[in-house]
PDB file of N, CA and C in Angstrom:
ATOM      1  N   THR C   1     107.584 123.533 105.726  1.00 48.00           N
ATOM      2  CA  THR C   1     107.565 122.311 105.873  1.00 48.00           C
ATOM      3  C   THR C   1     108.678 121.722 106.306  1.00 48.00           C
ATOM      4  N   SER C   2     108.391 120.614 107.390  1.00 58.00           N
ATOM      5  CA  SER C   2     109.348 120.209 108.012  1.00 58.00           C
ATOM      6  C   SER C   2     109.829 118.828 107.592  1.00 58.00           C
ATOM      7  N   SER C   3     111.116 118.473 107.683  1.00 87.00           N
ATOM      8  CA  SER C   3     111.709 117.063 106.885  1.00 87.00           C
ATOM      9  C   SER C   3     111.521 115.876 108.189  1.00 87.00           C
ATOM     10  N   ARG C   4     111.046 116.245 109.348  1.00 92.00           N
ATOM     11  CA  ARG C   4     110.667 115.279 110.191  1.00 92.00           C
ATOM     12  C   ARG C   4     109.618 115.715 111.131  1.00 92.00           C
ATOM     13  N   VAL C   5     108.768 114.537 111.385  1.00 94.00           N
ATOM     14  CA  VAL C   5     107.943 114.637 112.317  1.00 94.00           C
ATOM     15  C   VAL C   5     108.246 113.553 113.681  1.00 94.00           C
ATOM     16  N   MET C   6     108.288 113.991 114.953  1.00 96.00           N
ATOM     17  CA  MET C   6     108.504 113.560 115.618  1.00 96.00           C
ATOM     18  C   MET C   6     107.192 113.535 116.889  1.00 96.00           C
ATOM     19  N   LEU C   7     106.584 112.208 117.005  1.00 97.00           N
ATOM     20  CA  LEU C   7     105.598 112.300 118.032  1.00 97.00           C
ATOM     21  C   LEU C   7     106.328 111.737 119.317  1.00 97.00           C
ATOM     22  N   MET C   8     106.407 112.388 120.515  1.00 97.00           N
ATOM     23  CA  MET C   8     106.656 112.145 121.730  1.00 97.00           C
ATOM     24  C   MET C   8     105.824 111.096 122.386  1.00 97.00           C
ATOM     25  N   PRO C   9     106.181 110.700 123.857  1.00 97.00           N
ATOM     26  CA  PRO C   9     105.079 109.564 124.103  1.00 97.00           C
ATOM     27  C   PRO C   9     103.708 110.170 124.590  1.00 97.00           C
ATOM     28  N   THR C  10     103.673 111.707 124.815  1.00 97.00           N
ATOM     29  CA  THR C  10     102.320 112.226 125.594  1.00 97.00           C
ATOM     30  C   THR C  10     101.716 112.825 124.128  1.00 97.00           C
ATOM     31  N   SER C  11     102.186 112.666 122.871  1.00 97.00           N
ATOM     32  CA  SER C  11     101.263 113.227 122.012  1.00 97.00           C
ATOM     33  C   SER C  11      99.821 112.406 121.510  1.00 97.00           C
ATOM     34  N   ARG C  12      99.093 113.565 121.292  1.00 97.00           N
ATOM     35  CA  ARG C  12      97.790 113.070 121.031  1.00 97.00           C
ATOM     36  C   ARG C  12      97.297 114.044 119.755  1.00 97.00           C
ATOM     37  N   VAL C  13      97.318 113.188 118.043  1.00 97.00           N
ATOM     38  CA  VAL C  13      96.976 113.246 116.800  1.00 97.00           C
ATOM     39  C   VAL C  13      95.670 113.295 116.530  1.00 97.00           C
ATOM     40  N   LEU C  14      94.508 113.859 115.830  1.00 97.00           N
ATOM     41  CA  LEU C  14      93.580 113.494 115.571  1.00 97.00           C
ATOM     42  C   LEU C  14      93.586 114.250 114.423  1.00 97.00           C
ATOM     43  N   GLY C  15      93.967 113.411 113.011  1.00 96.00           N
ATOM     44  CA  GLY C  15      93.996 114.183 111.617  1.00 96.00           C
ATOM     45  C   GLY C  15      95.089 113.804 110.484  1.00 96.00           C
ATOM     46  N   GLU C  16      95.434 114.258 109.757  1.00 93.00           N
ATOM     47  CA  GLU C  16      96.650 114.014 109.007  1.00 93.00           C
ATOM     48  C   GLU C  16      97.689 114.294 108.968  1.00 93.00           C
ATOM     49  N   ILE C  17      98.678 113.356 109.088  1.00 93.00           N
ATOM     50  CA  ILE C  17     100.329 113.894 109.024  1.00 93.00           C
ATOM     51  C   ILE C  17     100.828 113.666 107.666  1.00 93.00           C
ATOM     52  N   ARG C  18     101.592 114.861 107.119  1.00 91.00           N
ATOM     53  CA  ARG C  18     102.124 114.599 105.669  1.00 91.00           C
ATOM     54  C   ARG C  18     103.889 114.898 105.880  1.00 91.00           C
ATOM     55  N   THR C  19     104.969 113.930 105.715  1.00 92.00           N
ATOM     56  CA  THR C  19     106.081 114.168 106.194  1.00 92.00           C
ATOM     57  C   THR C  19     107.122 113.225 105.617  1.00 92.00           C
ATOM     58  N   PRO C  20     108.157 113.665 105.213  1.00 93.00           N
ATOM     59  CA  PRO C  20     108.809 112.826 104.537  1.00 93.00           C
ATOM     60  C   PRO C  20     109.517 111.520 105.840  1.00 93.00           C
ATOM     61  N   GLU C  21     109.636 112.141 106.659  1.00 94.00           N
ATOM     62  CA  GLU C  21     110.025 111.225 107.897  1.00 94.00           C
ATOM     63  C   GLU C  21     109.227 111.214 108.940  1.00 94.00           C
ATOM     64  N   LEU C  22     108.864 110.348 109.591  1.00 95.00           N
ATOM     65  CA  LEU C  22     107.701 109.990 110.776  1.00 95.00           C
ATOM     66  C   LEU C  22     108.485 109.004 112.171  1.00 95.00           C
ATOM     67  N   ILE C  23     108.483 109.715 113.226  1.00 96.00           N
ATOM     68  CA  ILE C  23     109.214 108.854 114.231  1.00 96.00           C
ATOM     69  C   ILE C  23     107.943 109.179 115.387  1.00 96.00           C
ATOM     70  N   ILE C  24     107.649 107.690 115.776  1.00 97.00           N
ATOM     71  CA  ILE C  24     106.421 107.345 116.741  1.00 97.00           C
ATOM     72  C   ILE C  24     106.971 106.978 117.836  1.00 97.00           C
ATOM     73  N   GLN C  25     107.114 107.834 119.036  1.00 97.00           N
ATOM     74  CA  GLN C  25     107.524 106.861 120.139  1.00 97.00           C
ATOM     75  C   GLN C  25     106.229 105.966 120.964  1.00 97.00           C
ATOM     76  N   ASN C  26     106.384 105.346 121.890  1.00 98.00           N
ATOM     77  CA  ASN C  26     105.399 104.255 122.526  1.00 98.00           C
ATOM     78  C   ASN C  26     104.771 105.439 123.440  1.00 98.00           C
ATOM     79  N   GLY C  27     103.248 105.067 123.063  1.00 97.00           N
ATOM     80  CA  GLY C  27     102.684 106.011 124.189  1.00 97.00           C
ATOM     81  C   GLY C  27     101.717 106.827 123.061  1.00 97.00           C
ATOM     82  N   VAL C  28     101.827 106.951 121.831  1.00 97.00           N
ATOM     83  CA  VAL C  28     101.356 108.159 121.500  1.00 97.00           C
ATOM     84  C   VAL C  28      99.874 107.523 120.829  1.00 97.00           C
ATOM     85  N   VAL C  29      99.006 108.318 120.860  1.00 97.00           N
ATOM     86  CA  VAL C  29      97.692 108.076 120.451  1.00 97.00           C
ATOM     87  C   VAL C  29      97.338 108.833 119.103  1.00 97.00           C
ATOM     88  N   LEU C  30      97.233 107.955 118.034  1.00 97.00           N
ATOM     89  CA  LEU C  30      97.110 108.526 116.731  1.00 97.00           C
ATOM     90  C   LEU C  30      95.646 108.315 116.102  1.00 97.00           C
ATOM     91  N   GLU C  31      94.979 108.893 115.504  1.00 97.00           N
ATOM     92  CA  GLU C  31      93.780 108.488 114.679  1.00 97.00           C
ATOM     93  C   GLU C  31      93.377 109.413 113.516  1.00 97.00           C
ATOM     94  N   GLY C  32      94.162 108.936 112.607  1.00 96.00           N
ATOM     95  CA  GLY C  32      94.088 109.696 110.799  1.00 96.00           C
ATOM     96  C   GLY C  32      94.919 108.893 110.180  1.00 96.00           C
ATOM     97  N   SER C  33      95.089 109.687 109.096  1.00 93.00           N
ATOM     98  CA  SER C  33      96.174 109.174 108.333  1.00 93.00           C
ATOM     99  C   SER C  33      97.493 110.009 107.942  1.00 93.00           C
ATOM    100  N   CYS C  34      98.605 108.936 107.809  1.00 92.00           N
ATOM    101  CA  CYS C  34      99.972 109.118 107.475  1.00 92.00           C
ATOM    102  C   CYS C  34     100.291 109.332 106.313  1.00 92.00           C
ATOM    103  N   ILE C  35     100.941 110.163 105.454  1.00 90.00           N
ATOM    104  CA  ILE C  35     101.801 110.033 104.227  1.00 90.00           C
ATOM    105  C   ILE C  35     102.875 110.262 104.294  1.00 90.00           C
ATOM    106  N   ILE C  36     103.854 109.314 104.192  1.00 90.00           N
ATOM    107  CA  ILE C  36     105.015 109.573 104.542  1.00 90.00           C
ATOM    108  C   ILE C  36     105.753 109.234 103.265  1.00 90.00           C
ATOM    109  N   ALA C  37     106.458 110.007 102.257  1.00 86.00           N
ATOM    110  CA  ALA C  37     106.851 110.145 101.215  1.00 86.00           C
ATOM    111  C   ALA C  37     108.154 111.213 100.890  1.00 86.00           C
ATOM    112  N   PRO C  38     108.954 110.959  99.897  1.00 84.00           N
ATOM    113  CA  PRO C  38     109.972 112.052  99.822  1.00 84.00           C
ATOM    114  C   PRO C  38     109.354 113.336  99.674  1.00 84.00           C
ATOM    115  N   ASP C  39     108.223 113.438  98.613  1.00 83.00           N
ATOM    116  CA  ASP C  39     107.593 115.007  98.633  1.00 83.00           C
ATOM    117  C   ASP C  39     106.205 114.476  99.190  1.00 83.00           C
ATOM    118  N   PRO C  40     105.923 114.866 100.364  1.00 79.00           N
ATOM    119  CA  PRO C  40     104.649 114.496 100.742  1.00 79.00           C
ATOM    120  C   PRO C  40     103.404 115.192 100.036  1.00 79.00           C
ATOM    121  N   LYS C  41     103.655 116.166  99.236  1.00 82.00           N
ATOM    122  CA  LYS C  41     102.535 116.975  98.489  1.00 82.00           C
ATOM    123  C   LYS C  41     102.227 116.360  97.492  1.00 82.00           C
ATOM    124  N   THR C  42     102.760 115.475  96.776  1.00 82.00           N
ATOM    125  CA  THR C  42     102.410 114.687  95.860  1.00 82.00           C
ATOM    126  C   THR C  42     101.325 113.567  96.368  1.00 82.00           C
ATOM    127  N   ASN C  43     100.834 112.823  95.305  1.00 85.00           N
ATOM    128  CA  ASN C  43      99.641 111.960  95.651  1.00 85.00           C
ATOM    129  C   ASN C  43     100.504 110.554  95.639  1.00 85.00           C
ATOM    130  N   PRO C  44     100.558 110.007  96.850  1.00 83.00           N
ATOM    131  CA  PRO C  44     101.110 108.584  97.481  1.00 83.00           C
ATOM    132  C   PRO C  44     100.945 107.388  96.191  1.00 83.00           C
ATOM    133  N   LYS C  45      99.242 107.457  95.993  1.00 86.00           N
ATOM    134  CA  LYS C  45      99.241 106.136  95.350  1.00 86.00           C
ATOM    135  C   LYS C  45     100.105 106.492  93.849  1.00 86.00           C
ATOM    136  N   GLU C  46     100.132 107.903  93.342  1.00 85.00           N
ATOM    137  CA  GLU C  46     100.982 107.722  91.803  1.00 85.00           C
ATOM    138  C   GLU C  46     102.390 107.218  92.264  1.00 85.00           C
ATOM    139  N   THR C  47     102.832 107.975  93.097  1.00 82.00           N
ATOM    140  CA  THR C  47     104.269 107.700  93.487  1.00 82.00           C
ATOM    141  C   THR C  47     104.506 106.053  93.365  1.00 82.00           C
ATOM    142  N   ILE C  48     103.780 105.640  94.458  1.00 85.00           N
ATOM    143  CA  ILE C  48     103.629 104.121  94.713  1.00 85.00           C
ATOM    144  C   ILE C  48     103.605 103.417  92.981  1.00 85.00           C
ATOM    145  N   LEU C  49     102.768 103.575  92.504  1.00 88.00           N
ATOM    146  CA  LEU C  49     102.580 102.889  91.258  1.00 88.00           C
ATOM    147  C   LEU C  49     103.878 103.362  90.317  1.00 88.00           C
ATOM    148  N   ALA C  50     104.332 104.295  90.450  1.00 86.00           N
ATOM    149  CA  ALA C  50     105.323 104.739  89.436  1.00 86.00           C
ATOM    150  C   ALA C  50     106.754 104.076  89.654  1.00 86.00           C
ATOM    151  N   LEU C  51     107.045 103.687  91.217  1.00 84.00           N
ATOM    152  CA  LEU C  51     107.962 103.156  91.631  1.00 84.00           C
ATOM    153  C   LEU C  51     107.854 101.708  91.310  1.00 84.00           C
ATOM    154  N   TYR C  52     106.686 101.047  91.246  1.00 88.00           N
ATOM    155  CA  TYR C  52     106.433  99.878  90.849  1.00 88.00           C
ATOM    156  C   TYR C  52     106.586  99.463  89.911  1.00 88.00           C
ATOM    157  N   ASN C  53     105.803 100.392  88.923  1.00 88.00           N
ATOM    158  CA  ASN C  53     106.005 100.106  87.400  1.00 88.00           C
ATOM    159  C   ASN C  53     107.667 100.424  86.608  1.00 88.00           C
ATOM    160  N   ALA C  54     108.483 101.239  87.359  1.00 87.00           N
ATOM    161  CA  ALA C  54     109.572 101.704  87.166  1.00 87.00           C
ATOM    162  C   ALA C  54     110.469 100.114  87.526  1.00 87.00           C
ATOM    163  N   ASN C  55     110.097  99.645  88.623  1.00 83.00           N
ATOM    164  CA  ASN C  55     110.895  98.705  89.277  1.00 83.00           C
ATOM    165  C   ASN C  55     110.644  97.329  88.090  1.00 83.00           C
ATOM    166  N   ASN C  56     109.563  96.906  87.853  1.00 80.00           N
ATOM    167  CA  ASN C  56     108.818  95.791  87.120  1.00 80.00           C
ATOM    168  C   ASN C  56     108.577  95.741  85.751  1.00 80.00           C
ATOM    169  N   GLU C  57     109.617  96.990  84.928  1.00 73.00           N
ATOM    170  CA  GLU C  57     109.269  97.218  83.393  1.00 73.00           C
ATOM    171  C   GLU C  57     109.746  96.377  82.703  1.00 73.00           C
ATOM    172  N   ASN C  58     110.602  95.507  83.161  1.00 59.00           N
ATOM    173  CA  ASN C  58     111.347  94.096  82.539  1.00 59.00           C
ATOM    174  C   ASN C  58     110.568  93.176  82.591  1.00 59.00           C
ATOM    175  N   ILE C  59     109.728  92.633  83.195  1.00 56.00           N
ATOM    176  CA  ILE C  59     109.161  91.567  84.009  1.00 56.00           C
ATOM    177  C   ILE C  59     107.666  91.370  83.106  1.00 56.00           C
ATOM    178  N   ASP C  60     107.577  90.234  82.482  1.00 57.00           N
ATOM    179  CA  ASP C  60     106.597  89.839  81.628  1.00 57.00           C
ATOM    180  C   ASP C  60     105.495  89.276  82.345  1.00 57.00           C
ATOM    181  N   LEU C  61     104.450  89.897  82.613  1.00 53.00           N
ATOM    182  CA  LEU C  61     103.255  89.308  83.711  1.00 53.00           C
ATOM    183  C   LEU C  61     102.407  88.219  82.965  1.00 53.00           C
ATOM    184  N   LYS C  62     102.446  88.023  81.782  1.00 55.00           N
ATOM    185  CA  LYS C  62     101.680  86.969  80.954  1.00 55.00           C
ATOM    186  C   LYS C  62     101.866  85.697  81.958  1.00 55.00           C
ATOM    187  N   THR C  63     100.484  85.059  81.655  1.00 50.00           N
ATOM    188  CA  THR C  63     100.556  83.427  81.894  1.00 50.00           C
ATOM    189  C   THR C  63     100.779  82.492  80.763  1.00 50.00           C
ATOM    190  N   THR C  64     101.330  81.230  80.887  1.00 50.00           N
ATOM    191  CA  THR C  64     101.282  80.694  79.796  1.00 50.00           C
ATOM    192  C   THR C  64     100.190  79.440  80.349  1.00 50.00           C
ATOM    193  N   ASN C  65      99.654  78.723  79.471  1.00 48.00           N
ATOM    194  CA  ASN C  65      98.992  77.462  79.821  1.00 48.00           C
ATOM    195  C   ASN C  65      99.597  76.392  79.662  1.00 48.00           C
TER     196      ASN C  65
END
């Protein structure tokens, strides 16, 4: 597992990239998905929701009328 993926101007990618760091230069052609996370093997949706919930645990989302 690499800690960084760098796509150079002549890069052509069809598929999925999972990495903690992605650098894309001008001229790259990419069709697919990118998962950029500290641990790209984890489910990105779960990671995002966990971070969101941790940052908003003290916020009351109830509305008042």
